[in-house]
Amino acid sequence: MTSLWFLTAFILMLWIFLSILRLILGPTAPDRVVALDTVNTLVVALMIILAVAYNQIIYVDIAIVYALLSFVTTLYIAKYLEGGI
Amino acid sequence: MWTDYLIYIFLGIGLTFNGLGSIGLLRFPDVYTRLHAATKATTFGSIFTSLGVVTWAFTQLYLTGSYANLSLALHTIIAIAALILTNPVGAHAIARAAHRSGVLPKYAVVDRLEEVKK
């Protein structure tokens, strides 16, 4: 069962690398923000999977805090792109 | 336990949809379609991989009776709730910011928001 969680984490890591490719290639600034938002969602999922893989429950709390902080960051960048700041 | 198969199904659905979201991010032509693919697909996929973790935690609670697993399940549910509540709002903010900063949809037939702004 442990190798199943590590396999899942590995595949999620591959999807994160695919999204980072868009972060590098993206022609406009909103494209890069979309890629960053996707990476944030995938990292939250990866943290929850790794909490089970390493059997450390405290990792899930870090995932919750990361989800909320990445939301604030996304809103901040969006407000900046809009010209509000 | 029979819940092992449920965990396989949940993780399979979650990884498939996360992958479709990432591939859609690479394949679609402009920022709005990329946002459409990436946000919906990865939110759905992350919910399902986390549901796999919740199922595993409740199975361990039933098998071993250790209450640390109940804590794991509840915290994972809180993380799912945070994802569900924050991800669509973030996507909405990005789309609005993209349109206001002048990025137009590539193959758009009509752009009613642009007409209203004039």
Tab-separated table of C-alpha atoms in Angstrom:
chain	number	residue	atom	x	y	z
A	1	MET	CA	0.000	0.000	0.000
A	2	THR	CA	2.920	2.389	0.701
A	3	SER	CA	4.290	2.082	-2.833
A	4	LEU	CA	0.807	2.996	-4.161
A	5	TRP	CA	0.951	6.384	-2.418
A	6	PHE	CA	4.473	7.043	-3.643
A	7	LEU	CA	3.440	6.088	-7.202
A	8	THR	CA	0.500	8.531	-6.968
A	9	ALA	CA	2.827	11.259	-5.677
A	10	PHE	CA	5.233	10.581	-8.564
A	11	ILE	CA	2.492	10.894	-11.197
A	12	LEU	CA	1.229	14.112	-9.571
A	13	MET	CA	4.789	15.411	-9.745
A	14	LEU	CA	4.818	14.697	-13.499
A	15	TRP	CA	1.617	16.759	-13.918
A	16	ILE	CA	3.218	19.580	-11.903
A	17	PHE	CA	6.197	19.563	-14.295
A	18	LEU	CA	3.804	19.718	-17.281
A	19	SER	CA	2.142	22.786	-15.735
A	20	ILE	CA	5.527	24.408	-15.029
A	21	LEU	CA	6.246	24.014	-18.766
A	22	ARG	CA	3.311	26.376	-19.439
A	23	LEU	CA	4.657	28.690	-16.722
A	24	ILE	CA	7.924	28.926	-18.684
A	25	LEU	CA	6.417	29.067	-22.206
A	26	GLY	CA	3.336	31.216	-21.527
A	27	PRO	CA	3.210	34.148	-23.964
A	28	THR	CA	1.254	36.576	-21.728
A	29	ALA	CA	1.238	37.299	-18.000
A	30	PRO	CA	-2.302	35.851	-17.327
A	31	ASP	CA	-1.164	32.554	-18.906
A	32	ARG	CA	1.593	32.305	-16.334
A	33	VAL	CA	-0.817	33.118	-13.494
A	34	VAL	CA	-3.154	30.329	-14.662
A	35	ALA	CA	-0.224	27.899	-14.721
A	36	LEU	CA	0.814	28.998	-11.213
A	37	ASP	CA	-2.754	28.509	-9.939
A	38	THR	CA	-2.794	24.983	-11.391
A	39	VAL	CA	0.575	24.193	-9.790
A	40	ASN	CA	-0.787	25.396	-6.418
A	41	THR	CA	-3.831	23.110	-6.618
A	42	LEU	CA	-1.662	20.147	-7.590
A	43	VAL	CA	0.816	20.867	-4.777
A	44	VAL	CA	-2.042	20.798	-2.228
A	45	ALA	CA	-3.111	17.379	-3.565
A	46	LEU	CA	0.542	16.202	-3.490
A	47	MET	CA	0.987	17.326	0.141
A	48	ILE	CA	-2.119	15.367	1.232
A	49	ILE	CA	-0.890	12.258	-0.609
A	50	LEU	CA	2.608	12.582	0.936
A	51	ALA	CA	1.060	12.940	4.418
A	52	VAL	CA	-0.235	9.388	4.016
A	53	ALA	CA	2.920	8.135	2.292
A	54	TYR	CA	5.179	9.293	5.140
A	55	ASN	CA	2.488	8.672	7.810
A	56	GLN	CA	2.765	12.235	9.199
A	57	ILE	CA	-0.674	13.754	9.897
A	58	ILE	CA	0.789	17.238	10.462
A	59	TYR	CA	1.538	17.526	6.704
A	60	VAL	CA	-2.200	17.897	5.979
A	61	ASP	CA	-2.336	21.068	8.110
A	62	ILE	CA	0.450	22.509	5.944
A	63	ALA	CA	-1.666	21.682	2.880
A	64	ILE	CA	-4.646	23.634	4.335
A	65	VAL	CA	-2.481	26.690	5.057
A	66	TYR	CA	-0.879	26.436	1.598
A	67	ALA	CA	-4.302	26.332	-0.090
A	68	LEU	CA	-5.489	29.479	1.704
A	69	LEU	CA	-2.230	31.415	1.215
A	70	SER	CA	-2.009	30.529	-2.497
A	71	PHE	CA	-5.578	31.825	-2.890
A	72	VAL	CA	-4.570	35.162	-1.364
A	73	THR	CA	-1.517	35.327	-3.647
A	74	THR	CA	-3.630	34.593	-6.741
A	75	LEU	CA	-6.083	37.360	-5.828
A	76	TYR	CA	-3.195	39.765	-5.238
A	77	ILE	CA	-1.596	39.058	-8.649
A	78	ALA	CA	-5.015	39.340	-10.352
A	79	LYS	CA	-5.626	42.688	-8.689
A	80	TYR	CA	-2.210	43.868	-9.851
A	81	LEU	CA	-2.824	42.762	-13.473
A	82	GLU	CA	-6.168	44.541	-13.440
A	83	GLY	CA	-4.404	47.783	-12.541
A	84	GLY	CA	-6.018	48.100	-9.109
A	85	ILE	CA	-2.809	48.513	-7.101
B	1	MET	CA	-10.489	-4.877	2.741
B	2	TRP	CA	-12.935	-4.073	-0.055
B	3	THR	CA	-12.251	-0.336	0.428
B	4	ASP	CA	-8.831	-0.906	-1.224
B	5	TYR	CA	-10.627	-1.088	-4.570
B	6	LEU	CA	-12.498	2.145	-3.724
B	7	ILE	CA	-9.127	3.813	-3.015
B	8	TYR	CA	-7.746	2.581	-6.367
B	9	ILE	CA	-10.812	3.959	-8.186
B	10	PHE	CA	-10.615	7.343	-6.399
B	11	LEU	CA	-6.875	7.737	-7.042
B	12	GLY	CA	-7.325	6.658	-10.670
B	13	ILE	CA	-10.089	9.208	-11.299
B	14	GLY	CA	-8.114	11.932	-9.516
B	15	LEU	CA	-4.857	11.338	-11.383
B	16	THR	CA	-6.665	11.087	-14.729
B	17	PHE	CA	-8.447	14.411	-14.282
B	18	ASN	CA	-5.338	16.162	-12.930
B	19	GLY	CA	-3.456	14.956	-15.995
B	20	LEU	CA	-6.204	16.116	-18.353
B	21	GLY	CA	-6.069	19.544	-16.699
B	22	SER	CA	-2.298	19.807	-17.151
B	23	ILE	CA	-2.453	18.635	-20.773
B	24	GLY	CA	-5.295	21.079	-21.466
B	25	LEU	CA	-3.103	23.844	-20.073
B	26	LEU	CA	-0.528	23.002	-22.741
B	27	ARG	CA	-2.854	22.338	-25.674
B	28	PHE	CA	-5.509	25.080	-25.584
B	29	PRO	CA	-5.053	28.265	-27.652
B	30	ASP	CA	-5.709	31.207	-25.291
B	31	VAL	CA	-5.818	32.098	-21.611
B	32	TYR	CA	-9.591	31.661	-21.080
B	33	THR	CA	-9.760	28.134	-22.495
B	34	ARG	CA	-6.623	27.204	-20.546
B	35	LEU	CA	-8.205	28.553	-17.369
B	36	HIS	CA	-11.394	26.619	-18.132
B	37	ALA	CA	-9.505	23.347	-18.562
B	38	ALA	CA	-6.962	23.733	-15.782
B	39	THR	CA	-9.163	25.046	-12.968
B	40	LYS	CA	-12.126	22.711	-13.297
B	41	ALA	CA	-10.182	19.556	-14.070
B	42	THR	CA	-7.521	19.977	-11.381
B	43	THR	CA	-10.049	20.961	-8.690
B	44	PHE	CA	-12.112	17.850	-9.452
B	45	GLY	CA	-9.014	15.642	-9.590
B	46	SER	CA	-7.568	16.984	-6.340
B	47	ILE	CA	-10.920	16.391	-4.601
B	48	PHE	CA	-10.846	12.770	-5.731
B	49	THR	CA	-7.222	12.047	-4.726
B	50	SER	CA	-8.052	13.549	-1.305
B	51	LEU	CA	-11.187	11.390	-1.103
B	52	GLY	CA	-8.873	8.404	-1.584
B	53	VAL	CA	-6.924	9.578	1.476
B	54	VAL	CA	-10.173	9.985	3.470
B	55	THR	CA	-11.233	6.447	2.526
B	56	TRP	CA	-7.817	5.087	3.566
B	57	ALA	CA	-8.003	6.929	6.903
B	58	PHE	CA	-11.478	5.587	7.735
B	59	THR	CA	-10.344	2.068	6.770
B	60	GLN	CA	-7.347	2.326	9.111
B	61	LEU	CA	-9.638	3.682	11.847
B	62	TYR	CA	-11.864	0.621	11.433
B	63	LEU	CA	-8.931	-1.822	11.315
B	64	THR	CA	-6.649	-0.440	14.040
B	65	GLY	CA	-8.994	1.753	16.117
B	66	SER	CA	-6.376	4.504	16.422
B	67	TYR	CA	-7.970	7.964	16.610
B	68	ALA	CA	-5.034	9.634	14.801
B	69	ASN	CA	-6.661	8.360	11.593
B	70	LEU	CA	-9.911	10.157	12.434
B	71	SER	CA	-7.863	13.359	12.775
B	72	LEU	CA	-6.272	12.688	9.363
B	73	ALA	CA	-9.709	12.217	7.756
B	74	LEU	CA	-11.176	15.399	9.282
B	75	HIS	CA	-8.180	17.546	8.349
B	76	THR	CA	-8.249	16.213	4.782
B	77	ILE	CA	-11.959	17.101	4.571
B	78	ILE	CA	-11.112	20.638	5.743
B	79	ALA	CA	-8.433	20.854	3.025
B	80	ILE	CA	-10.997	19.695	0.413
B	81	ALA	CA	-13.417	22.384	1.649
B	82	ALA	CA	-10.694	25.045	1.337
B	83	LEU	CA	-9.982	23.916	-2.245
B	84	ILE	CA	-13.662	23.916	-3.227
B	85	LEU	CA	-14.277	27.378	-1.771
B	86	THR	CA	-11.142	29.164	-2.983
B	87	ASN	CA	-10.314	27.708	-6.434
B	88	PRO	CA	-13.320	29.001	-8.456
B	89	VAL	CA	-12.992	32.466	-6.897
B	90	GLY	CA	-9.312	32.592	-7.855
B	91	ALA	CA	-10.133	31.508	-11.417
B	92	HIS	CA	-12.815	34.205	-11.649
B	93	ALA	CA	-10.345	36.857	-10.480
B	94	ILE	CA	-7.721	35.732	-13.024
B	95	ALA	CA	-10.214	35.735	-15.924
B	96	ARG	CA	-11.503	39.192	-14.987
B	97	ALA	CA	-7.954	40.530	-14.653
B	98	ALA	CA	-6.967	38.999	-18.016
B	99	HIS	CA	-9.902	40.645	-19.801
B	100	ARG	CA	-9.281	43.986	-18.127
B	101	SER	CA	-5.567	43.923	-18.949
B	102	GLY	CA	-6.483	43.642	-22.642
B	103	VAL	CA	-5.974	39.942	-23.448
B	104	LEU	CA	-8.745	39.084	-25.937
B	105	PRO	CA	-10.171	35.591	-26.583
B	106	LYS	CA	-8.404	34.198	-29.653
B	107	TYR	CA	-11.249	32.631	-31.681
B	108	ALA	CA	-14.140	34.551	-30.084
B	109	VAL	CA	-17.284	35.028	-32.200
B	110	VAL	CA	-18.802	37.673	-29.908
B	111	ASP	CA	-17.315	39.517	-26.924
B	112	ARG	CA	-20.279	41.022	-25.066
B	113	LEU	CA	-18.152	42.291	-22.156
B	114	GLU	CA	-16.050	44.361	-24.570
B	115	GLU	CA	-19.252	45.796	-26.119
B	116	VAL	CA	-20.614	46.780	-22.699
B	117	LYS	CA	-17.377	48.521	-21.727
B	118	LYS	CA	-17.483	50.805	-24.828
